[in-house]
Structures are given as structure tokens and as C-alpha cells.
Coordinates of C-alpha atoms in Angstrom, one line a residue:
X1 CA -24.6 -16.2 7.4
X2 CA -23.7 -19.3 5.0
X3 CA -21.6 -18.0 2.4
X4 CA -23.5 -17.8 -1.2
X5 CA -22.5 -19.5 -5.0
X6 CA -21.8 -15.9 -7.1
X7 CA -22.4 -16.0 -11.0
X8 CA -20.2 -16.6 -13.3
X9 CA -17.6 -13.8 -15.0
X10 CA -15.8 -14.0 -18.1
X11 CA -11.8 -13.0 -17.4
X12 CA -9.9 -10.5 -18.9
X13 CA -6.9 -11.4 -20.4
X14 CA -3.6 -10.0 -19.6
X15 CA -0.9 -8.6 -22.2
X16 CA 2.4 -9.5 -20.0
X17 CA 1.2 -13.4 -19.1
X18 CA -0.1 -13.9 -22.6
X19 CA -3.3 -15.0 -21.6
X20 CA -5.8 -16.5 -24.1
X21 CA -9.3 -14.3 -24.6
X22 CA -11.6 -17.0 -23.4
X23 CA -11.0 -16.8 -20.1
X24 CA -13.7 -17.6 -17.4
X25 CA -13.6 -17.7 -13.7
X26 CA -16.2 -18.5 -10.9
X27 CA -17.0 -18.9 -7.0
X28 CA -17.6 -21.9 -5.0
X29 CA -18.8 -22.3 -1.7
X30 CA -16.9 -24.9 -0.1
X31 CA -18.4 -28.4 0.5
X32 CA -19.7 -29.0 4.1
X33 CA -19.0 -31.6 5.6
X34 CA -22.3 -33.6 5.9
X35 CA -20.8 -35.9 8.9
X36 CA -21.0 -39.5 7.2
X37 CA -19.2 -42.5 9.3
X38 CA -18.6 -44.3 5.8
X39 CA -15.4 -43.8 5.2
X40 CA -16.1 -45.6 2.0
X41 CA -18.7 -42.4 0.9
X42 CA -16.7 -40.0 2.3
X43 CA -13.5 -41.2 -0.2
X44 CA -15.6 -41.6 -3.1
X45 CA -17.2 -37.9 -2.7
X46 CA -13.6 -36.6 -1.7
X47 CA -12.4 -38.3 -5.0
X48 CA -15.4 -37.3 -7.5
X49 CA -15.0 -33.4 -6.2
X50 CA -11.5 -33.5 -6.8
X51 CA -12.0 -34.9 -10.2
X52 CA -10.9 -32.1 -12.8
X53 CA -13.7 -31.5 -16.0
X54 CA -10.7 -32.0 -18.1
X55 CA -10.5 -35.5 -17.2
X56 CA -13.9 -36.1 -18.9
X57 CA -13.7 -37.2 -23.1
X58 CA -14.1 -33.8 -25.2
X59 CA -17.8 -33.3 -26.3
X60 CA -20.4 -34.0 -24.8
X61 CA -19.1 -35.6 -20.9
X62 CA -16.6 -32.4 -20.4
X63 CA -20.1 -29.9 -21.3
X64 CA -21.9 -31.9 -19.0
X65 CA -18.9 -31.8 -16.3
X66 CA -18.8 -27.9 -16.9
X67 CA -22.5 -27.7 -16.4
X68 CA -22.8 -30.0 -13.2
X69 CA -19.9 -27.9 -11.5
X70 CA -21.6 -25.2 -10.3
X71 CA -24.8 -23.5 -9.8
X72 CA -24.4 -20.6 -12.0
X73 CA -24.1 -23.1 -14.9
X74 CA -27.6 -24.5 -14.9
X75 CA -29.0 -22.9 -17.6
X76 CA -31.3 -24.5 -19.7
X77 CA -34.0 -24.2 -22.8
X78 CA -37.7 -23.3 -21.3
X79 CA -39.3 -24.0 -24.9
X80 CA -41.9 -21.4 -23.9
X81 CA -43.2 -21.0 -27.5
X82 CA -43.4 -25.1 -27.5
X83 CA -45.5 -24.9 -24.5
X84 CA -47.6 -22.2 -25.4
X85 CA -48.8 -24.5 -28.2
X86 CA -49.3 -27.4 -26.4
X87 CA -51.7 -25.3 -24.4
X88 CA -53.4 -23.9 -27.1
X89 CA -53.9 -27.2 -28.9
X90 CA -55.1 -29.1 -25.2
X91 CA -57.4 -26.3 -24.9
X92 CA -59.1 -26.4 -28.5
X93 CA -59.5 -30.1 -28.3
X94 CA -61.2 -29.3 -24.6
X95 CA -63.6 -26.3 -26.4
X96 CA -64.4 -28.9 -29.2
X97 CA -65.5 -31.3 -26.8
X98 CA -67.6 -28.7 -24.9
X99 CA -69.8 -28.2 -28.0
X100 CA -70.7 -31.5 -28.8
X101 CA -71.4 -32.1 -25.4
X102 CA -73.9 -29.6 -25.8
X103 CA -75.0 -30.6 -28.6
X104 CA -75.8 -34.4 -27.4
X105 CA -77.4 -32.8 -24.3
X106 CA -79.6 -30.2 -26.7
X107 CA -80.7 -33.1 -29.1
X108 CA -81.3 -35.6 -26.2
X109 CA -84.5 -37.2 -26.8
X110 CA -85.3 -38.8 -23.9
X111 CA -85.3 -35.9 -21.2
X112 CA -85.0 -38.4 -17.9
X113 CA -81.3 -39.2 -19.0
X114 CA -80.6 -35.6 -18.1
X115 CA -82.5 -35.9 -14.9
X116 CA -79.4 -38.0 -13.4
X117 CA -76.1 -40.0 -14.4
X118 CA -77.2 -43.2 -12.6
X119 CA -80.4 -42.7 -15.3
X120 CA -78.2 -41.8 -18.4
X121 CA -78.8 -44.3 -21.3
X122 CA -77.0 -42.3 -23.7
X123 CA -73.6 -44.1 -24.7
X124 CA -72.3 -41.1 -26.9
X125 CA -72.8 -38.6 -23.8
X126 CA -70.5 -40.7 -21.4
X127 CA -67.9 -41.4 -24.3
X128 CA -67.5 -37.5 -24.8
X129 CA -67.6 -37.0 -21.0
X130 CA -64.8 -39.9 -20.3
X131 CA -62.6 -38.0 -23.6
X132 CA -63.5 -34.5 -21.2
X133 CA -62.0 -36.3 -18.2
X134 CA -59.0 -37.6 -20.2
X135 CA -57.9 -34.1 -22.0
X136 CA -58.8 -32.1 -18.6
X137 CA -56.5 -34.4 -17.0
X138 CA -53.9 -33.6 -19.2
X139 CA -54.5 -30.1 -19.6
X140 CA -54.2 -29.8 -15.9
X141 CA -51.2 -31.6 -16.1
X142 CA -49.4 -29.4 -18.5
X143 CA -50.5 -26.2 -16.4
X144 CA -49.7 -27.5 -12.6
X145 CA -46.3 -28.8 -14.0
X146 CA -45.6 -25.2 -16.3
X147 CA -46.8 -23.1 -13.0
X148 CA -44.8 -25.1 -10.3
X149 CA -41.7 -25.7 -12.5
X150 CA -41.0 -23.2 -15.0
X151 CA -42.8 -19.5 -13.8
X152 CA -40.8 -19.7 -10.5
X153 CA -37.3 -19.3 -12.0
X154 CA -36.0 -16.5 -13.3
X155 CA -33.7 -15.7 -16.0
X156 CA -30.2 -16.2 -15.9
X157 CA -27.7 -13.2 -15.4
X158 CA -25.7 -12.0 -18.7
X159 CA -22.4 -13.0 -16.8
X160 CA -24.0 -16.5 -16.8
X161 CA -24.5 -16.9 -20.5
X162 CA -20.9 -15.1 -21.2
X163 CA -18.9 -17.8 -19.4
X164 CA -20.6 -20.5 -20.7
X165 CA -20.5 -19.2 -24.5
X166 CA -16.5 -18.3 -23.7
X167 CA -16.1 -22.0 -23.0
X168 CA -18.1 -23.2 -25.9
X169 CA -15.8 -20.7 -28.2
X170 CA -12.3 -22.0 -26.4
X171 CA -13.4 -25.6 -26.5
X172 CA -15.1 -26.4 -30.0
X173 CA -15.6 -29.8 -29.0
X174 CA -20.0 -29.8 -29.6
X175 CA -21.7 -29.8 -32.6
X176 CA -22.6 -26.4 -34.0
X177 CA -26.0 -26.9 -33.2
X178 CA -25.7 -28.8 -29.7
X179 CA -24.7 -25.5 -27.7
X180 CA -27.1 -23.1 -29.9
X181 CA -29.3 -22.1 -26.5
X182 CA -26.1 -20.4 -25.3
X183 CA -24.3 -19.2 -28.6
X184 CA -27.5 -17.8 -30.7
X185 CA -28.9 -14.4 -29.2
X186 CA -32.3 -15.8 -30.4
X187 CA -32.7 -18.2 -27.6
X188 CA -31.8 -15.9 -24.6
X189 CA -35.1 -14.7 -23.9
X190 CA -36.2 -18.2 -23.9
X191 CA -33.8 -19.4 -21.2
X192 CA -34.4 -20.0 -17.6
X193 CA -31.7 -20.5 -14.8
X194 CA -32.0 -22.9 -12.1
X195 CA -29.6 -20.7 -9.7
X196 CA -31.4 -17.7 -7.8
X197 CA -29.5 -14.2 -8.9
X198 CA -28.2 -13.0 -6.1
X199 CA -30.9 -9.5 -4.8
X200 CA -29.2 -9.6 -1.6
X201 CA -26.8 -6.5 -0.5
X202 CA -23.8 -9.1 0.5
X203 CA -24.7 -11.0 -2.6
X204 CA -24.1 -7.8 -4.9
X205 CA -21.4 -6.9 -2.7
X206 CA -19.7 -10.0 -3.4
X207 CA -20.2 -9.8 -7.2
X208 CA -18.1 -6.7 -6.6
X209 CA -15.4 -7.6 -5.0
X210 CA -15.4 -10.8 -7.2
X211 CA -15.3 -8.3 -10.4
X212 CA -12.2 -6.7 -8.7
X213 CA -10.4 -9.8 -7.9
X214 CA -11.1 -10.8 -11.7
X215 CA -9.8 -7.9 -12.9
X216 CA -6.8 -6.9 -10.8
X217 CA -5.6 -10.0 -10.1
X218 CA -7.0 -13.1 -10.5
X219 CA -5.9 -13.2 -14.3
X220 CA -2.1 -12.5 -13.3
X221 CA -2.7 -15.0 -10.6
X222 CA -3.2 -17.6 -13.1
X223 CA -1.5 -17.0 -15.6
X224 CA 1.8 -16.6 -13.6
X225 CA 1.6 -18.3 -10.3
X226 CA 5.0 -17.4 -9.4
X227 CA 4.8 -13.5 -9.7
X228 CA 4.1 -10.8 -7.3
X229 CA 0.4 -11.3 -7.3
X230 CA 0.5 -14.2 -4.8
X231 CA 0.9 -11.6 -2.6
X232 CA -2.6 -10.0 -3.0
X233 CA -4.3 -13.6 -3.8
X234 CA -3.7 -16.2 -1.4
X235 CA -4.1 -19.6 -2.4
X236 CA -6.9 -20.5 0.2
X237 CA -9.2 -17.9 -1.6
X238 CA -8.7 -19.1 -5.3
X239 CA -8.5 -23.0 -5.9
X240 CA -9.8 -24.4 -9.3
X241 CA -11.8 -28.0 -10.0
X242 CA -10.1 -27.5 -13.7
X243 CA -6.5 -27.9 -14.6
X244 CA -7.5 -25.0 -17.2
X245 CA -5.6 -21.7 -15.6
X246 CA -8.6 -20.1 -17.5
X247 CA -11.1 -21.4 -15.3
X248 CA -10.9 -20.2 -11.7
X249 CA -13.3 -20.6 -8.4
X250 CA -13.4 -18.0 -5.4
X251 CA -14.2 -19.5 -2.2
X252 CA -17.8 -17.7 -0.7
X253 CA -16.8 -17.7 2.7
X254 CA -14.1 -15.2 2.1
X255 CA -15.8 -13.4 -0.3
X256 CA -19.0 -13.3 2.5
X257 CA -16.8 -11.7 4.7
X258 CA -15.0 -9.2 3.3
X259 CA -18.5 -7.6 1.6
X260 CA -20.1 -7.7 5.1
X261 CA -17.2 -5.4 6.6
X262 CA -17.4 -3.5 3.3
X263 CA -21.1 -3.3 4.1
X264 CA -20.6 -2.0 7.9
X265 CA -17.9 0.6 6.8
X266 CA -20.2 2.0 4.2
X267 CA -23.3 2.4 7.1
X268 CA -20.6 3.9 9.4
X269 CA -19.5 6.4 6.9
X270 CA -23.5 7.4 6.2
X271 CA -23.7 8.2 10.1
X272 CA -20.6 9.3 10.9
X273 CA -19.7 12.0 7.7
X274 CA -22.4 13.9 8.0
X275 CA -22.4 14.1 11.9
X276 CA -18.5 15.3 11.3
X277 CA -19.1 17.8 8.6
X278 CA -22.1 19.7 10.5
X279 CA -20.3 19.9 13.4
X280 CA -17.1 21.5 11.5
X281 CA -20.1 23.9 10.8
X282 CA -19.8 25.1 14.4
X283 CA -23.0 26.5 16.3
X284 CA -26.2 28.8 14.7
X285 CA -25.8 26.9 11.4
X286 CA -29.2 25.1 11.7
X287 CA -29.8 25.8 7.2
X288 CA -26.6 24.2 6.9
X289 CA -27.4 21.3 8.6
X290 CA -30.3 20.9 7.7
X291 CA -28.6 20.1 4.3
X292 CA -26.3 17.6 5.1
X293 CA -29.4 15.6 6.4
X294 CA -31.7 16.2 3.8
X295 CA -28.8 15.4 0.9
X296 CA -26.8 12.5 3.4
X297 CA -30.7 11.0 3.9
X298 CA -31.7 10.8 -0.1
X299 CA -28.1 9.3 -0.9
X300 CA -28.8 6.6 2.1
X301 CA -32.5 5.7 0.3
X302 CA -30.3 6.0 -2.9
X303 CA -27.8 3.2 -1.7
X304 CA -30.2 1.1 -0.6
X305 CA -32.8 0.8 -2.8
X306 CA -29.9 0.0 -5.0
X307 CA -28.3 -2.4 -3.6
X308 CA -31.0 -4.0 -0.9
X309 CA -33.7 -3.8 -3.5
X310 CA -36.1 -3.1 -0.8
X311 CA -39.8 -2.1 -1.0
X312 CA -41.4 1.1 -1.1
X313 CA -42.5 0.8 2.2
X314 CA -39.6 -0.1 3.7
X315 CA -37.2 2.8 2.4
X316 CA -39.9 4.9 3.7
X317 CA -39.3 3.1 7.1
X318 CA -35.8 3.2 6.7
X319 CA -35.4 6.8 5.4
X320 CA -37.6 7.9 8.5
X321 CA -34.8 6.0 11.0
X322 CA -32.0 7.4 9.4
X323 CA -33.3 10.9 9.6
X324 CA -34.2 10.4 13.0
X325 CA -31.1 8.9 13.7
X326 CA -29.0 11.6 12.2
X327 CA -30.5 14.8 13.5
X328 CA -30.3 13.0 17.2
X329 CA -27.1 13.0 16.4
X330 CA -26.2 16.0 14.9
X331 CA -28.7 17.9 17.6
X332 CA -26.3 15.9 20.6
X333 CA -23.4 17.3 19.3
X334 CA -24.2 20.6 18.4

């Protein structure tokens, strides 16, 4: 499975490094290698990925650098209210038309130019009908591109809009107004995310485990590289695109695999617990077992519909398994 871009997650600070409040981390997958034989192409995209955002001019060219460096930061403005209007003004001007269509074809005096176009006379009729065509046109317009570009994404995750407004706060480089989508609570509901949020179970487990490393160590990490810590954060799974020691990456592959054992140990405890606690229960306890596999089955349908996010149907097919499952079990060793 390809490892997966996490979200972003604002850092806590640390009291014995010192470490500034604005502190923001994130995960990378790394590049692939996409196999050009230009050297040339493969030096240049070696050199731009390598380039640091603090080697862009403050203002405007570091926000954008920010931005373009990873998914998570592609949050943008959907102006839905902007839209709306647009709409609602394309469609008046479309009803208005309607009527005096009808009125040029209810005041028609010569009833054989309604007969057929080829036979139509009537110069005001095929001057609404070409301004019809026109504003359909781009009415249609404004709905395929609204329906194919803008309903599809979601919103973007809290965590998201955090890191970004803790970078805006520790680098007052924009204009007040220039970063107002991400710093004014107003605008939140209006924004969109270009990223998909991870709904996944490695995904969330990752988030996790990301959290931890955020938490526990990557901030000491940082802060001071030659402590301790190294010990519990090797190098090859933090690396940062910023010389900013407030800005750190975690590589997905790692991440990927470590929540996918996480994952199988978590299934192997839901089969193997409740096998071991009703056998400790020793023979002619059929009430008591009975228990562990109703309670162990509604915490299984518990987990996952938490963190698979599956359907209705399927818990119902994968409540029915694990049942199954467990009182084979349990009936085998008892």
C-alpha cells in the first residue's frame, strides 16, 4: 500500500528546549522516482525539492512556498455566497427572457411564423431566442464548472487551518487582510481543501501515531538535536524542506507501517482475548461466554465503525463474521 500525505498538526512547545508557541509539523511521502534518463530533469527536480521555503523573499513567495509544499496546505476560498449570486442573477435574467418570449409568441400576428423556424419572419423572436442561447450557455457553464469543481471536495480538517494560521502568526510577513481566509473564523465554513481527509483505518492510524511522535518527541527532537531523543526519532523518519526547527515532515512510509502492525495487533487482541478469557472460565460456563462474545462482538462493530467508517451493511456483515468466528473458536476450545 503506497504510503499516504497526513494533515497537518500544530507542535507543542517544550519548556526545557525553549521552544517558540508557533510551532508546526507535517508528513511527506517521499518523492518516487519517476525513472527520467535526463539527467538534466532529474538535477533540477533534485535541486527545486531540496530548496528550503526560507529561501523564498518574506511575503507573498515564502506563503506561496508554504502552500505548494504539501498537500495538506491547499486550502483555498470557495466564494460559495459569490456563486450563489451569480446563479441567482444568470437565472433571473434566463426567467426574464422566458416571459417575453412568451409574450412575442402570444402577440404574434401572423400564426404561420409559429408553424416552423425555417418560416419565422419575426426578427424580435430570434433576437430573444439567440440572448436565450447566450445566457443558457453561460448558466450551464457556471453549474457544470460549480458541480464538477467545487461540490466534490470536502472541507479541510481543523489541524489544517491550525498550522497554516500558526505560520501566518510566527511569520507576519502578509498584509492583514491577505491571509484573512485562514485567520478570521468567518471564512471557515466557506473553505474547501484540495487534499482528501484521510477516512481510511491506516490513514487515522497514522494521524495517531503522528500526534504521538508530535507530542513526545518530535518537539525535543527539534529543538535539541543532540539530546536523548535521537534515540526514539531516527533521522530517516523526520527530515524537514524548511531550515525552520518549527516546521517538521514525517516520512509516510514509516508511518504506513507501523499503523498497519498497530492495526493487525489490535484484530489479534479482538480474537484472541476473548477466546483466552472464556476458556480461563473452564467447562459448563456456556452464560459466561456467551458474554464475552456478545460484549467482545459490540466493542469489534464499535472499533470499526469508528475508525473504518464503514457502512451499515457492512458492520452488519462484519459483526456476523466475527461472531461466527469467535464462537468457533471458543466452541473448539472448550
Amino acid at each position: 500500500m503506497p504510503s499516504t500525505l497526513l494533515p497537518l498538526h500544530a507542535s507543542v512547545p517544550t519548556q526545557s528546549c525553549a521552544v517558540p508557541v508557533s510551532q508546526l509539523e507535517m508528513t511527506r511521502s517521499p518523492e518516487p522516482d519517476v525513472g527520467h534518463k535526463d539527467e538534466a530533469i532529474k538535477a533540477s527536480r533534485q535541486a527545486s525539492s531540496a530548496a528550503h521555503i526560507e529561501d523564498y523573499p518574506l511575503g507573498r513567495p515564502r506563503y506561496g512556498a508554504l502552500i505548494a509544499s504539501h498537500e495538506s496546505f491547499q486550502v483555498y476560498r470557495q466564494f460559495s455566497y459569490l456563486r450563489t449570486r451569480l446563479l441567482l442573477d444568470k437565472q433571473d435574467r434566463l426567467a426574464q427572457l422566458e416571459d417575453k418570449l412568451r409574450d412575442i409568441d402570444q402577440n404574434e400576428q401572423h400564426p404561420l411564423f409559429l408553424s416552423s423556424s425555417r418560416l419565422d419572419r419575426n426578427e424580435a423572436r430570434k433576437a430573444v431566442l439567440a440572448e436565450i442561447d447566450a445566457a443558457l450557455a453561460d448558466y450551464d457553464t457556471l453549474i457544470e464548472r460549480t458541480a464538477r469543481t467545487i461540490l466534490p471536495l470536502g472541507a479541510p480538517q481543523e489541524r489544517n487551518i491550525g498550522n497554516l494560521r500558526n505560520w501566518i502568526e510566527g511569520n507576519p510577513c502578509l498584509a492583514r487582510h491577505y491571509p484573512e481566509y485562514i485567520t478570521q473564523t468567518r471564512h471557515h465554513g466557506d473553505l474547501l481543501a484540495l487534499c482528501t481527509s484521510p477516512d481510511s483505518a491506516p490513514d487515522l492510524v497514522e494521524l495517531w501515531i503522528k500526534d504521538f511522535l508530535k507530542t513526545y518527541l518530535a518537539a525535543p527532537y527539534k529543538a535539541c538535536p543532540h539530546s536523548l531523543v535521537q534515540c526514539w526519532l531516527p533521522k530517516k523518519m523526520c527530515s524537514s524542506i524548511s531550515s525552520d526547527a518549527h516546521i517538521l515532515i514525517y516520512h509516510g512510509r514509516a508511518l504506513g507501517q507501523i499503523a498497519r502492525t498497530a492495526i493487525a495487533l489490535l484484530l489479534l487482541v479482538f480474537l484472541l482475548v476473548p477466546v483466552v478469557i472464556c476458556h480461563s472460565f473452564g467447562a459448563g460456563r456456556q452464560t459466561a461466554s456467551l458474554v464475552v462474545i456478545v460484549v467482545s462482538t459490540v466493542l469489534f462493530l464499535c472499533m470499526m465503525s469508528w475508525l473504518a467508517r464503514a457502512k451499515t451493511v457492512d458492520l452488519a456483515i462484519m459483526g456476523s463474521a466475527y461472531a461466527t468466528v469467535l464462537t468457533v473458536f471458543i466452541t473448539g476450545t472448550g
